[in-house]
Amino acid sequence: MLSRAADDLFWVARYVERAENTARLLEVADRMALMPVQAGQTNEWMSVLIAGGVEPLYREKIGTITERETLEFMAFSEDNPSSIRNCFHVARENARAQRHVLTRELWEAMNDTWLGIRDMNLARIEEMGRSTFFDWVKQRSHLVRGAIAGTMIRDDAYHFIRLGTFIERSDSTARILDVKYHLILPDAAPVGGAADYYQWTALLQSVSAHGSYRRMTGDDVKPWKVADLLILRPEMPRSIRFCYDELMRHLNLLSQDYGRRLESVRIAGQMHSRLLYSQIDDIFQTGLHEFLTAVVDRNVLIGRQIARDFLLIVNGDSDDASGESARQG
């Protein structure tokens, strides 16, 4: 596959996943904002900006963090490369450039999603209901992924799309977990100790894992069990372990297709081995924040190496046009 086509498909998947993850963050923040903020605790809207990696950009463009300004910035702002609207727009443009590779069902799902959001604004979603908007974003993401799973042949185009999905998802899970553990809790609350039940429930809801947690643990929400579920459990489709299982699978298949051992396989394999053989107690002992930061940093390295191995290279880096630098703020 030409590097330009592979690059476009890789970022189609990343943008669709990022749009959904942003909607999930906003949905939980909207719920939790109804609760009083405890002394020393970061408000939910700040946590959304930090988890999205765009707090410095927000402060530069807007300044004071407020509910409405944050919602507008994360959902529709043209100044935010990672806003839901921008994510769907760039995903659609990349998909349009590769229509000959995509199935009709997948292209129509992408195009209809952009047509549905291009004229939306904050006043419109206040009228329709915020939860209705968040559900719509998630449903459109599910529709795109369903078209990918149900209609695309399993060739290298499919593998590049799946690589984009799981790099973005593992990055989002690591960021959300790190923010919730270290930024929204009261300063006096020890990591891994007693924490507010609703905050941990909100964390699970932000990755659609609340019901799964109940089924798999049969226990009340406990911080270390939440961390175990979202980092190490291979059954959980938004866990970091699950994402790296899939990353390795698709990278190995691409290695076979291209007939050479790829450096991206080695770089991803190092983190995959840690996830395979670590226990949650080990991670807490060495530092949860340090581990999650290592995951985010490794995701950046993997993305860059995939660009070197396969994708279009511009000045030494992937031509993502994505605002990835904003995510690393």
Short mmCIF file of C-alpha atoms in Angstrom, two decimals:
data_model
loop_
_atom_site.label_atom_id
_atom_site.label_comp_id
_atom_site.label_asym_id
_atom_site.label_seq_id
_atom_site.Cartn_x
_atom_site.Cartn_y
_atom_site.Cartn_z
CA MET A 1 0.00 0.00 0.00
CA LEU A 2 1.23 3.53 -0.77
CA SER A 3 2.40 5.38 2.34
CA ARG A 4 -0.06 8.24 1.71
CA ALA A 5 -3.01 5.85 1.73
CA ALA A 6 -1.77 4.01 4.82
CA ASP A 7 -1.26 7.32 6.64
CA ASP A 8 -4.78 8.53 5.80
CA LEU A 9 -6.40 5.30 6.98
CA PHE A 10 -4.33 5.21 10.18
CA TRP A 11 -5.55 8.69 11.09
CA VAL A 12 -9.15 8.08 10.06
CA ALA A 13 -9.31 5.50 12.84
CA ARG A 14 -7.46 7.65 15.37
CA TYR A 15 -9.75 10.63 14.84
CA VAL A 16 -12.96 8.62 15.10
CA GLU A 17 -11.72 7.01 18.31
CA ARG A 18 -10.62 10.38 19.68
CA ALA A 19 -14.01 11.95 18.98
CA GLU A 20 -15.74 9.17 20.89
CA ASN A 21 -13.33 9.37 23.81
CA THR A 22 -13.84 13.13 24.04
CA ALA A 23 -17.61 12.67 24.11
CA ARG A 24 -17.23 10.15 26.93
CA LEU A 25 -15.10 12.57 28.95
CA LEU A 26 -17.58 15.40 28.45
CA GLU A 27 -20.53 13.19 29.35
CA VAL A 28 -19.00 12.16 32.67
CA ALA A 29 -17.88 15.71 33.44
CA ASP A 30 -21.41 16.95 32.78
CA ARG A 31 -22.76 14.46 35.32
CA MET A 32 -20.09 15.01 37.93
CA ALA A 33 -20.28 18.82 37.67
CA LEU A 34 -23.62 18.60 39.46
CA MET A 35 -21.79 17.45 42.59
CA PRO A 36 -20.07 19.95 44.92
CA VAL A 37 -16.32 20.31 44.46
CA GLN A 38 -14.39 19.39 47.59
CA ALA A 39 -11.57 21.52 48.92
CA GLY A 40 -8.33 20.91 47.05
CA GLN A 41 -10.08 19.02 44.27
CA THR A 42 -9.72 19.83 40.58
CA ASN A 43 -13.06 20.51 38.93
CA GLU A 44 -14.35 18.12 36.31
CA TRP A 45 -14.01 20.52 33.40
CA MET A 46 -10.32 21.03 34.09
CA SER A 47 -9.88 17.26 34.23
CA VAL A 48 -11.41 16.98 30.74
CA LEU A 49 -8.89 19.45 29.33
CA ILE A 50 -5.97 17.73 31.06
CA ALA A 51 -7.04 14.24 29.98
CA GLY A 52 -7.46 15.53 26.43
CA GLY A 53 -3.97 17.02 26.52
CA VAL A 54 -5.24 20.48 25.54
CA GLU A 55 -5.24 22.48 28.78
CA PRO A 56 -2.29 24.72 27.71
CA LEU A 57 -3.97 25.39 24.36
CA TYR A 58 -7.27 26.22 26.09
CA ARG A 59 -5.59 28.65 28.49
CA GLU A 60 -3.78 30.30 25.58
CA LYS A 61 -6.94 30.68 23.48
CA ILE A 62 -9.57 31.28 26.16
CA GLY A 63 -8.15 31.59 29.67
CA THR A 64 -10.45 30.90 32.60
CA ILE A 65 -11.91 27.40 32.69
CA THR A 66 -15.71 27.45 32.68
CA GLU A 67 -18.31 24.83 31.89
CA ARG A 68 -19.70 26.36 28.72
CA GLU A 69 -16.34 27.46 27.32
CA THR A 70 -14.86 24.01 27.93
CA LEU A 71 -17.83 22.27 26.32
CA GLU A 72 -17.61 24.55 23.28
CA PHE A 73 -13.82 24.14 23.03
CA MET A 74 -13.88 20.34 23.29
CA ALA A 75 -16.93 19.80 21.08
CA PHE A 76 -16.82 22.41 18.31
CA SER A 77 -13.86 24.80 18.46
CA GLU A 78 -11.84 25.19 15.26
CA ASP A 79 -8.91 26.29 17.47
CA ASN A 80 -8.78 22.84 19.08
CA PRO A 81 -7.44 20.18 16.67
CA SER A 82 -8.90 17.51 18.96
CA SER A 83 -12.44 18.89 19.20
CA ILE A 84 -15.16 16.42 18.24
CA ARG A 85 -16.10 18.47 15.19
CA ASN A 86 -12.50 18.74 13.96
CA CYS A 87 -11.89 15.03 14.57
CA PHE A 88 -14.87 14.03 12.45
CA HIS A 89 -13.98 16.60 9.79
CA VAL A 90 -10.37 15.44 9.33
CA ALA A 91 -11.41 11.77 9.54
CA ARG A 92 -13.93 12.38 6.76
CA GLU A 93 -11.39 14.24 4.60
CA ASN A 94 -8.84 11.45 5.01
CA ALA A 95 -11.52 8.89 4.19
CA ARG A 96 -12.57 10.87 1.11
CA ALA A 97 -8.97 10.79 -0.14
CA GLN A 98 -9.05 6.98 0.08
CA ARG A 99 -12.60 6.24 -1.08
CA HIS A 100 -11.29 3.69 -3.56
CA VAL A 101 -9.96 1.61 -0.62
CA LEU A 102 -13.05 1.88 1.60
CA THR A 103 -16.31 0.02 1.24
CA ARG A 104 -19.43 1.98 0.35
CA GLU A 105 -20.89 1.35 3.81
CA LEU A 106 -17.81 2.71 5.56
CA TRP A 107 -17.60 5.81 3.38
CA GLU A 108 -21.30 6.56 3.88
CA ALA A 109 -20.94 6.17 7.65
CA MET A 110 -18.03 8.65 7.65
CA ASN A 111 -19.70 11.13 5.32
CA ASP A 112 -23.06 11.06 7.11
CA THR A 113 -21.28 11.63 10.42
CA TRP A 114 -19.62 14.77 9.11
CA LEU A 115 -22.85 16.03 7.55
CA GLY A 116 -24.57 15.49 10.88
CA ILE A 117 -22.10 17.51 12.95
CA ARG A 118 -20.88 20.25 10.63
CA ASP A 119 -23.71 22.67 11.46
CA MET A 120 -24.04 21.77 15.13
CA ASN A 121 -23.13 24.26 17.83
CA LEU A 122 -23.48 24.64 21.57
CA ALA A 123 -26.93 26.21 21.36
CA ARG A 124 -28.15 23.30 19.25
CA ILE A 125 -26.96 20.63 21.65
CA GLU A 126 -28.38 22.51 24.63
CA GLU A 127 -31.71 22.42 22.82
CA MET A 128 -31.47 18.72 21.94
CA GLY A 129 -29.95 17.78 25.28
CA ARG A 130 -26.29 17.23 26.02
CA SER A 131 -26.70 13.52 26.74
CA THR A 132 -28.45 13.09 23.38
CA PHE A 133 -25.47 14.69 21.64
CA PHE A 134 -22.93 12.55 23.51
CA ASP A 135 -24.90 9.42 22.65
CA TRP A 136 -25.02 10.49 19.01
CA VAL A 137 -21.22 10.84 18.86
CA LYS A 138 -20.72 7.41 20.41
CA GLN A 139 -23.29 5.83 18.09
CA ARG A 140 -21.60 7.33 15.03
CA SER A 141 -18.25 5.97 16.19
CA HIS A 142 -19.81 2.54 16.73
CA LEU A 143 -21.36 2.69 13.27
CA VAL A 144 -18.00 3.45 11.64
CA ARG A 145 -16.27 0.65 13.52
CA GLY A 146 -19.12 -1.71 12.70
CA ALA A 147 -18.71 -0.93 8.99
CA ILE A 148 -14.98 -1.57 9.31
CA ALA A 149 -15.50 -4.90 11.06
CA GLY A 150 -18.36 -6.05 8.89
CA THR A 151 -17.41 -4.96 5.39
CA MET A 152 -13.63 -4.52 4.95
CA ILE A 153 -11.40 -7.30 3.71
CA ARG A 154 -8.54 -8.22 6.05
CA ASP A 155 -5.70 -6.68 4.07
CA ASP A 156 -3.09 -4.09 4.99
CA ALA A 157 -5.65 -1.26 4.78
CA TYR A 158 -7.67 -2.96 7.51
CA HIS A 159 -4.53 -3.48 9.63
CA PHE A 160 -3.58 0.22 9.45
CA ILE A 161 -7.08 1.23 10.51
CA ARG A 162 -6.95 -1.11 13.49
CA LEU A 163 -3.50 0.16 14.49
CA GLY A 164 -4.88 3.70 14.62
CA THR A 165 -7.85 2.60 16.70
CA PHE A 166 -5.87 0.81 19.38
CA ILE A 167 -3.02 3.31 19.72
CA GLU A 168 -5.59 6.05 20.27
CA ARG A 169 -7.66 3.95 22.66
CA SER A 170 -4.73 2.89 24.84
CA ASP A 171 -3.54 6.49 24.94
CA SER A 172 -6.99 7.70 26.03
CA THR A 173 -7.37 5.05 28.74
CA ALA A 174 -3.94 5.86 30.18
CA ARG A 175 -4.64 9.59 30.19
CA ILE A 176 -8.09 9.25 31.76
CA LEU A 177 -6.87 6.90 34.48
CA ASP A 178 -3.88 9.10 35.29
CA VAL A 179 -5.99 12.26 35.50
CA LYS A 180 -8.68 10.67 37.66
CA TYR A 181 -6.17 9.19 40.08
CA HIS A 182 -3.93 12.22 40.46
CA LEU A 183 -5.84 15.39 39.63
CA ILE A 184 -9.48 15.19 40.66
CA LEU A 185 -8.97 13.63 44.10
CA PRO A 186 -8.49 15.80 47.20
CA ASP A 187 -4.84 16.45 47.95
CA ALA A 188 -5.10 14.49 51.18
CA ALA A 189 -6.50 11.35 49.53
CA PRO A 190 -3.80 8.69 49.10
CA VAL A 191 -3.57 6.95 45.75
CA GLY A 192 -5.05 3.49 46.17
CA GLY A 193 -6.78 4.50 49.40
CA ALA A 194 -10.34 5.43 50.20
CA ALA A 195 -11.82 7.63 47.50
CA ASP A 196 -15.22 8.99 46.69
CA TYR A 197 -17.45 6.22 45.25
CA TYR A 198 -18.99 8.47 42.62
CA GLN A 199 -15.64 9.55 41.25
CA TRP A 200 -14.59 5.97 40.60
CA THR A 201 -17.97 5.15 39.14
CA ALA A 202 -17.55 8.14 36.83
CA LEU A 203 -14.14 6.87 35.79
CA LEU A 204 -15.61 3.48 34.85
CA GLN A 205 -18.49 5.13 32.99
CA SER A 206 -16.04 7.22 30.96
CA VAL A 207 -14.72 4.01 29.38
CA SER A 208 -18.03 2.08 29.39
CA ALA A 209 -16.70 -0.30 32.03
CA HIS A 210 -19.05 0.10 34.99
CA GLY A 211 -21.19 -2.93 34.17
CA SER A 212 -18.12 -4.94 33.20
CA TYR A 213 -16.48 -4.12 36.52
CA ARG A 214 -19.50 -5.43 38.42
CA ARG A 215 -19.60 -8.62 36.37
CA MET A 216 -15.88 -9.33 36.61
CA THR A 217 -15.26 -8.41 40.26
CA GLY A 218 -18.66 -8.68 41.95
CA ASP A 219 -17.38 -6.03 44.35
CA ASP A 220 -17.85 -2.41 45.31
CA VAL A 221 -15.83 0.09 43.32
CA LYS A 222 -12.26 0.08 44.66
CA PRO A 223 -9.46 2.17 43.11
CA TRP A 224 -6.87 -0.62 42.78
CA LYS A 225 -9.42 -2.94 41.16
CA VAL A 226 -10.43 -0.21 38.74
CA ALA A 227 -6.76 0.23 37.82
CA ASP A 228 -6.33 -3.52 37.35
CA LEU A 229 -9.38 -3.69 35.07
CA LEU A 230 -8.28 -0.76 32.89
CA ILE A 231 -4.60 -1.67 32.68
CA LEU A 232 -4.10 -5.44 32.84
CA ARG A 233 -7.32 -7.30 32.09
CA PRO A 234 -7.23 -8.76 28.55
CA GLU A 235 -11.03 -9.30 28.54
CA MET A 236 -11.75 -5.57 28.83
CA PRO A 237 -11.87 -4.01 25.32
CA ARG A 238 -10.71 -0.60 26.53
CA SER A 239 -7.93 -1.83 28.80
CA ILE A 240 -4.34 -0.98 27.91
CA ARG A 241 -3.50 -4.70 27.82
CA PHE A 242 -6.28 -5.44 25.32
CA CYS A 243 -5.14 -2.55 23.11
CA TYR A 244 -1.56 -3.79 23.10
CA ASP A 245 -2.68 -7.35 22.36
CA GLU A 246 -4.38 -5.97 19.25
CA LEU A 247 -1.49 -3.70 18.34
CA MET A 248 0.92 -6.63 18.39
CA ARG A 249 -1.45 -8.80 16.37
CA HIS A 250 -1.81 -6.27 13.55
CA LEU A 251 1.86 -5.25 13.58
CA ASN A 252 2.90 -8.89 13.28
CA LEU A 253 0.48 -9.43 10.41
CA LEU A 254 1.90 -6.39 8.63
CA SER A 255 5.42 -7.70 9.24
CA GLN A 256 4.44 -10.93 7.53
CA ASP A 257 2.80 -9.08 4.63
CA TYR A 258 5.87 -6.87 4.08
CA GLY A 259 8.33 -9.72 4.61
CA ARG A 260 10.53 -8.02 7.20
CA ARG A 261 10.88 -7.58 10.93
CA LEU A 262 9.76 -4.09 11.83
CA GLU A 263 11.23 -1.82 14.48
CA SER A 264 7.69 -0.82 15.52
CA VAL A 265 7.08 -4.47 16.53
CA ARG A 266 10.07 -4.38 18.87
CA ILE A 267 9.09 -1.04 20.43
CA ALA A 268 5.48 -2.12 20.97
CA GLY A 269 6.60 -5.54 22.18
CA GLN A 270 8.57 -4.06 25.06
CA MET A 271 5.46 -2.47 26.57
CA HIS A 272 3.37 -5.50 25.69
CA SER A 273 5.72 -7.71 27.72
CA ARG A 274 5.36 -5.43 30.74
CA LEU A 275 1.59 -5.67 30.48
CA LEU A 276 1.70 -9.45 30.07
CA TYR A 277 3.84 -10.14 33.12
CA SER A 278 3.04 -7.31 35.55
CA GLN A 279 0.59 -7.43 38.44
CA ILE A 280 -1.25 -4.39 39.70
CA ASP A 281 0.67 -4.48 43.01
CA ASP A 282 3.93 -4.22 41.06
CA ILE A 283 2.63 -1.19 39.18
CA PHE A 284 1.56 0.58 42.36
CA GLN A 285 4.91 -0.13 44.01
CA THR A 286 6.87 1.37 41.14
CA GLY A 287 4.36 4.24 40.73
CA LEU A 288 1.06 4.30 38.90
CA HIS A 289 1.65 7.75 37.45
CA GLU A 290 5.09 6.74 36.20
CA PHE A 291 3.67 3.61 34.58
CA LEU A 292 0.84 5.45 32.83
CA THR A 293 3.23 8.18 31.67
CA ALA A 294 5.44 5.44 30.22
CA VAL A 295 2.43 4.06 28.32
CA VAL A 296 1.63 7.48 26.82
CA ASP A 297 5.29 8.06 25.91
CA ARG A 298 5.52 4.58 24.37
CA ASN A 299 2.39 5.25 22.30
CA VAL A 300 4.09 8.33 20.86
CA LEU A 301 7.20 6.29 20.01
CA ILE A 302 5.11 3.55 18.39
CA GLY A 303 3.19 6.07 16.31
CA ARG A 304 6.41 7.68 15.10
CA GLN A 305 8.00 4.33 14.33
CA ILE A 306 4.94 3.15 12.41
CA ALA A 307 5.32 6.34 10.38
CA ARG A 308 8.96 5.47 9.66
CA ASP A 309 8.16 1.85 8.87
CA PHE A 310 5.11 2.43 6.68
CA LEU A 311 3.65 5.90 6.44
CA LEU A 312 4.37 9.19 4.74
CA ILE A 313 7.36 10.91 6.34
CA VAL A 314 7.60 14.69 6.37
CA ASN A 315 10.66 16.25 8.04
CA GLY A 316 11.23 13.04 9.96
CA ASP A 317 7.73 12.67 11.40
CA SER A 318 4.34 11.38 10.35
CA ASP A 319 2.31 13.80 8.25
CA ASP A 320 -0.67 13.53 10.59
CA ALA A 321 -2.08 17.07 10.30
CA SER A 322 -3.74 16.06 13.54
CA GLY A 323 -2.74 18.41 16.22
CA GLU A 324 -0.92 15.51 17.90
CA SER A 325 1.34 18.13 19.47
CA ALA A 326 -1.74 19.48 21.26
CA ARG A 327 -2.32 16.05 22.78
CA GLN A 328 1.18 16.15 24.25
CA GLY A 329 0.70 19.44 26.02
#
